[in-house]
GROMACS .gro file of C-alpha atoms in nm:
model
  262
    1GLN     CA    1  -0.031  -0.018  -0.020
    2GLY     CA    2   0.277   0.235   0.092
    3ASN     CA    3   0.423   0.170  -0.271
    4ARG     CA    4   0.084   0.241  -0.444
    5VAL     CA    5   0.091   0.564  -0.256
    6ASN     CA    6   0.443   0.681  -0.368
    7THR     CA    7   0.324   0.582  -0.696
    8GLN     CA    8   0.027   0.798  -0.686
    9ARG     CA    9   0.257   1.103  -0.553
   10GLN     CA   10   0.517   1.044  -0.838
   11LEU     CA   11   0.266   1.055  -1.092
   12ALA     CA   12   0.062   1.370  -0.968
   13LEU     CA   13   0.425   1.508  -0.925
   14ALA     CA   14   0.473   1.408  -1.278
   15LEU     CA   15   0.122   1.564  -1.396
   16LEU     CA   16   0.224   1.890  -1.200
   17LEU     CA   17   0.564   1.938  -1.372
   18THR     CA   18   0.410   1.869  -1.715
   19THR     CA   19   0.149   2.134  -1.667
   20LEU     CA   20   0.383   2.402  -1.569
   21LEU     CA   21   0.615   2.270  -1.811
   22ALA     CA   22   0.355   2.320  -2.083
   23GLY     CA   23   0.259   2.669  -1.939
   24CYS     CA   24   0.620   2.792  -1.956
   25SER     CA   25   0.649   2.666  -2.330
   26SER     CA   26   0.291   2.851  -2.408
   27PHE     CA   27   0.394   3.191  -2.236
   28SER     CA   28   0.771   3.181  -2.398
   29SER     CA   29   0.609   3.111  -2.763
   30SER     CA   30   0.368   3.394  -2.696
   31SER     CA   31   0.624   3.624  -2.583
   32ILE     CA   32   0.860   3.529  -2.877
   33TYR     CA   33   0.587   3.595  -3.163
   34ALA     CA   34   0.491   3.943  -2.959
   35LYS     CA   35   0.849   4.023  -2.996
   36ALA     CA   36   0.903   3.928  -3.378
   37THR     CA   37   0.552   4.076  -3.458
   38GLN     CA   38   0.646   4.423  -3.288
   39ALA     CA   39   0.995   4.394  -3.432
   40SER     CA   40   0.839   4.361  -3.814
   41VAL     CA   41   0.658   4.714  -3.719
   42GLU     CA   42   0.981   4.870  -3.643
   43SER     CA   43   1.143   4.763  -3.936
   44TYR     CA   44   0.845   4.867  -4.186
   45THR     CA   45   0.836   5.164  -3.989
   46ASP     CA   46   1.227   5.269  -4.023
   47LEU     CA   47   1.234   5.172  -4.398
   48GLY     CA   48   0.936   5.369  -4.443
   49ILE     CA   49   1.117   5.676  -4.283
   50LYS     CA   50   1.404   5.600  -4.472
   51TYR     CA   51   1.212   5.574  -4.788
   52LEU     CA   52   1.048   5.925  -4.703
   53GLN     CA   53   1.379   6.114  -4.675
   54ALA     CA   54   1.527   5.958  -4.980
   55GLY     CA   55   1.212   6.129  -5.117
   56ASP     CA   56   1.018   5.797  -5.254
   57THR     CA   57   0.680   5.875  -5.119
   58VAL     CA   58   0.513   5.569  -5.279
   59SER     CA   59   0.765   5.292  -5.149
   60ALA     CA   60   0.751   5.504  -4.777
   61LYS     CA   61   0.338   5.467  -4.810
   62SER     CA   62   0.383   5.082  -4.898
   63SER     CA   63   0.616   5.029  -4.605
   64LEU     CA   64   0.439   5.224  -4.351
   65LYS     CA   65   0.089   5.072  -4.417
   66GLN     CA   66   0.270   4.730  -4.371
   67ALA     CA   67   0.362   4.825  -4.040
   68LEU     CA   68   0.008   4.950  -3.969
   69ASP     CA   69  -0.144   4.636  -4.123
   70ILE     CA   70   0.015   4.471  -3.813
   71ASN     CA   71  -0.058   4.736  -3.580
   72PRO     CA   72  -0.285   5.008  -3.691
   73ASN     CA   73  -0.231   5.175  -3.325
   74HIS     CA   74   0.137   5.211  -3.396
   75ALA     CA   75   0.194   5.597  -3.351
   76PRO     CA   76   0.533   5.634  -3.498
   77ALA     CA   77   0.409   5.453  -3.846
   78LEU     CA   78   0.094   5.708  -3.830
   79ASN     CA   79   0.348   5.968  -3.764
   80GLY     CA   80   0.547   5.859  -4.067
   81LEU     CA   81   0.240   5.845  -4.330
   82ALA     CA   82   0.137   6.190  -4.196
   83LEU     CA   83   0.468   6.333  -4.282
   84VAL     CA   84   0.420   6.141  -4.601
   85PHE     CA   85   0.101   6.310  -4.700
   86GLN     CA   86   0.235   6.639  -4.599
   87ALA     CA   87   0.506   6.595  -4.814
   88GLU     CA   88   0.257   6.507  -5.116
   89ALA     CA   89   0.052   6.786  -5.008
   90GLU     CA   90  -0.243   6.575  -4.929
   91ASN     CA   91  -0.296   6.810  -4.610
   92ALA     CA   92  -0.612   6.662  -4.480
   93LEU     CA   93  -0.495   6.303  -4.479
   94ALA     CA   94  -0.175   6.422  -4.307
   95GLU     CA   95  -0.399   6.578  -4.017
   96ASN     CA   96  -0.609   6.278  -3.971
   97TYR     CA   97  -0.270   6.083  -3.922
   98PHE     CA   98  -0.111   6.330  -3.725
   99ARG     CA   99  -0.424   6.307  -3.505
  100ASP     CA  100  -0.391   5.948  -3.480
  101ALA     CA  101  -0.027   5.968  -3.375
  102VAL     CA  102  -0.112   6.214  -3.110
  103LYS     CA  103  -0.371   5.985  -2.964
  104ASN     CA  104  -0.229   5.676  -2.986
  105ASP     CA  105   0.094   5.803  -2.825
  106PRO     CA  106   0.006   6.155  -2.646
  107GLY     CA  107   0.371   6.197  -2.446
  108SER     CA  108   0.553   6.166  -2.784
  109ALA     CA  109   0.757   6.491  -2.814
  110MET     CA  110   0.865   6.438  -3.148
  111ILE     CA  111   0.506   6.375  -3.283
  112HIS     CA  112   0.378   6.693  -3.075
  113ASN     CA  113   0.671   6.896  -3.262
  114ASN     CA  114   0.602   6.769  -3.641
  115TYR     CA  115   0.222   6.811  -3.562
  116GLY     CA  116   0.296   7.160  -3.450
  117ALA     CA  117   0.545   7.216  -3.778
  118PHE     CA  118   0.255   7.086  -3.980
  119LEU     CA  119   0.006   7.345  -3.862
  120TYR     CA  120   0.245   7.628  -3.870
  121ALA     CA  121   0.288   7.572  -4.222
  122GLN     CA  122  -0.077   7.593  -4.258
  123GLN     CA  123  -0.096   7.926  -4.087
  124ARG     CA  124  -0.271   7.781  -3.781
  125TYR     CA  125  -0.051   7.949  -3.548
  126GLU     CA  126  -0.252   7.944  -3.231
  127GLU     CA  127  -0.316   7.549  -3.271
  128ALA     CA  128   0.056   7.535  -3.374
  129CYS     CA  129   0.179   7.695  -3.046
  130THR     CA  130  -0.022   7.460  -2.856
  131GLU     CA  131   0.143   7.134  -3.032
  132LEU     CA  132   0.485   7.303  -3.012
  133SER     CA  133   0.449   7.386  -2.631
  134ARG     CA  134   0.349   7.027  -2.562
  135ALA     CA  135   0.663   6.919  -2.748
  136THR     CA  136   0.888   7.132  -2.515
  137GLU     CA  137   0.769   6.961  -2.204
  138ASP     CA  138   0.980   6.658  -2.233
  139PRO     CA  139   1.331   6.686  -2.080
  140PHE     CA  140   1.472   6.413  -2.264
  141TYR     CA  141   1.349   6.502  -2.617
  142ALA     CA  142   1.669   6.529  -2.824
  143GLN     CA  143   1.516   6.793  -3.079
  144ARG     CA  144   1.411   7.018  -2.757
  145ALA     CA  145   1.641   7.300  -2.834
  146GLN     CA  146   1.443   7.328  -3.191
  147ALA     CA  147   1.096   7.278  -3.025
  148PHE     CA  148   1.166   7.599  -2.809
  149GLU     CA  149   1.295   7.779  -3.116
  150ASN     CA  150   0.991   7.667  -3.326
  151LEU     CA  151   0.783   7.792  -3.060
  152GLY     CA  152   0.932   8.129  -3.012
  153ARG     CA  153   0.856   8.208  -3.356
  154CYS     CA  154   0.517   8.071  -3.326
  155TYR     CA  155   0.437   8.289  -3.012
  156ARG     CA  156   0.575   8.594  -3.208
  157LEU     CA  157   0.284   8.554  -3.491
  158ILE     CA  158  -0.007   8.565  -3.238
  159GLY     CA  159   0.147   8.822  -3.031
  160ARG     CA  160   0.305   8.690  -2.753
  161ASP     CA  161   0.658   8.853  -2.755
  162ASP     CA  162   0.710   8.797  -2.368
  163ALA     CA  163   0.664   8.435  -2.420
  164ALA     CA  164   0.870   8.433  -2.747
  165VAL     CA  165   1.151   8.605  -2.549
  166PHE     CA  166   1.145   8.317  -2.289
  167VAL     CA  167   1.129   8.016  -2.485
  168LEU     CA  168   1.404   8.165  -2.721
  169GLU     CA  169   1.608   8.241  -2.473
  170ARG     CA  170   1.545   7.882  -2.326
  171ALA     CA  171   1.644   7.719  -2.659
  172LEU     CA  172   2.002   7.918  -2.634
  173THR     CA  173   2.024   7.791  -2.299
  174LEU     CA  174   2.012   7.429  -2.392
  175SER     CA  175   2.188   7.490  -2.762
  176PRO     CA  176   2.392   7.816  -2.716
  177ASP     CA  177   2.486   7.815  -3.101
  178ARG     CA  178   2.123   7.868  -3.264
  179PRO     CA  179   2.149   8.161  -3.500
  180LEU     CA  180   1.771   8.139  -3.586
  181ALA     CA  181   1.705   8.217  -3.228
  182MET     CA  182   1.949   8.467  -3.209
  183ILE     CA  183   1.816   8.677  -3.460
  184GLU     CA  184   1.469   8.615  -3.369
  185LEU     CA  185   1.549   8.774  -3.034
  186ALA     CA  186   1.744   9.015  -3.220
  187ASP     CA  187   1.431   9.126  -3.441
  188LEU     CA  188   1.201   9.097  -3.132
  189HIS     CA  189   1.417   9.364  -2.954
  190PHE     CA  190   1.438   9.587  -3.211
  191GLU     CA  191   1.094   9.613  -3.276
  192ARG     CA  192   1.025   9.648  -2.898
  193GLY     CA  193   1.252   9.974  -2.898
  194ASN     CA  194   1.559   9.766  -2.731
  195ALA     CA  195   1.860   9.859  -2.983
  196ASP     CA  196   2.103   9.734  -2.695
  197ALA     CA  197   1.968   9.409  -2.659
  198ALA     CA  198   1.909   9.381  -3.006
  199ALA     CA  199   2.279   9.445  -3.108
  200LYS     CA  200   2.399   9.217  -2.852
  201TRP     CA  201   2.199   8.932  -2.987
  202PHE     CA  202   2.293   9.022  -3.309
  203ALA     CA  203   2.673   9.065  -3.225
  204GLU     CA  204   2.621   8.659  -3.134
  205PHE     CA  205   2.500   8.575  -3.437
  206ARG     CA  206   2.797   8.791  -3.639
  207ASP     CA  207   3.054   8.567  -3.421
  208LEU     CA  208   2.899   8.245  -3.579
  209VAL     CA  209   2.921   8.424  -3.933
  210ASP     CA  210   3.279   8.549  -3.884
  211ARG     CA  211   3.376   8.176  -3.783
  212GLY     CA  212   3.208   8.058  -4.069
  213LEU     CA  213   2.966   7.835  -3.889
  214VAL     CA  214   2.688   8.007  -4.049
  215ASP     CA  215   2.578   8.228  -4.331
  216HIS     CA  216   2.352   8.546  -4.336
  217PHE     CA  217   1.982   8.496  -4.434
  218ALA     CA  218   1.708   8.736  -4.518
  219LYS     CA  219   1.598   8.806  -4.200
  220SER     CA  220   1.962   8.840  -4.047
  221LEU     CA  221   2.051   9.116  -4.296
  222TRP     CA  222   1.720   9.308  -4.276
  223VAL     CA  223   1.810   9.311  -3.882
  224GLY     CA  224   2.174   9.424  -3.992
  225VAL     CA  225   2.015   9.688  -4.173
  226ARG     CA  226   1.823   9.869  -3.910
  227LEU     CA  227   2.039   9.824  -3.648
  228ALA     CA  228   2.329  10.003  -3.854
  229ARG     CA  229   2.098  10.253  -3.955
  230THR     CA  230   2.031  10.316  -3.568
  231GLN     CA  231   2.402  10.284  -3.486
  232GLY     CA  232   2.489  10.565  -3.771
  233ASN     CA  233   2.678  10.305  -3.961
  234ALA     CA  234   2.571  10.410  -4.325
  235SER     CA  235   2.849  10.206  -4.492
  236ARG     CA  236   2.740   9.867  -4.290
  237SER     CA  237   2.372   9.954  -4.372
  238ALA     CA  238   2.458   9.983  -4.738
  239THR     CA  239   2.614   9.654  -4.733
  240TYR     CA  240   2.371   9.441  -4.577
  241ALA     CA  241   2.100   9.614  -4.792
  242LEU     CA  242   2.324   9.510  -5.108
  243LEU     CA  243   2.363   9.151  -4.999
  244LEU     CA  244   1.986   9.159  -4.925
  245LYS     CA  245   1.906   9.277  -5.257
  246ASN     CA  246   2.128   9.013  -5.439
  247LEU     CA  247   2.090   8.704  -5.242
  248TYR     CA  248   1.700   8.725  -5.141
  249PRO     CA  249   1.547   9.021  -5.428
  250GLU     CA  250   1.185   8.811  -5.367
  251SER     CA  251   1.204   8.787  -5.001
  252GLU     CA  252   0.948   8.961  -4.715
  253GLU     CA  253   1.269   9.142  -4.616
  254TYR     CA  254   1.348   9.288  -4.890
  255LYS     CA  255   1.038   9.444  -4.985
  256ARG     CA  256   1.019   9.579  -4.615
  257TYR     CA  257   1.351   9.719  -4.694
  258GLU     CA  258   1.249   9.903  -5.024
  259GLU     CA  259   0.954  10.036  -4.830
  260SER     CA  260   1.175  10.185  -4.566
  261SER     CA  261   1.425  10.354  -4.846
  262ARG     CA  262   1.149  10.558  -5.000
   0.00000   0.00000   0.00000
């Protein structure tokens, strides 16, 4: 009888181990499948973005759609398709995909930044500022300085100059050699009647130019013209004006220069 009891116990233990091992095998198989599926989604997404960067929007759409066929809620793929349709000027489709991307990953600074840039290009500045502001909230976002810079330019367009100064200076705190932020601050201070502050930021920008790190662009030349006039430096003003005329004759800044010279 003792042997029979021992045999029954051994059988029960064997069945228990078999059940446990089967469960582990099932879990392991499921886990491996999930990882493989996620890897496929990410691979198709990465491939789609590379096609987009190469200018091949047809192949980009194909790869990104394959990613979404596997996982319809994959935010990076939704963001990728939004960028594709933005490139193709399919603005309604682009916005739909941007919204879906935000919905599925509301914490993504990259997606908020991309959506904000899209809205900015559509001249929907209030909405753009909201999205760009959300992009600046993530302290680990690699492009956070650029997001602050974009937000500063956006704030200027809706008349929030104090906020623009703050976020443009934040951009330069995070990344000190940002020429666009410097010129935006110089232009903003000049328009507010603070020529000294404008000259300070313009001098920072000129230092980058002198070191061969950046080139003048339309707005920097227009700021230079006005500052030189204020400082009584007619020669420098004429030099900047000539560069503006030769390099950017169709720019809004050159039109303003012509109007100011009449």
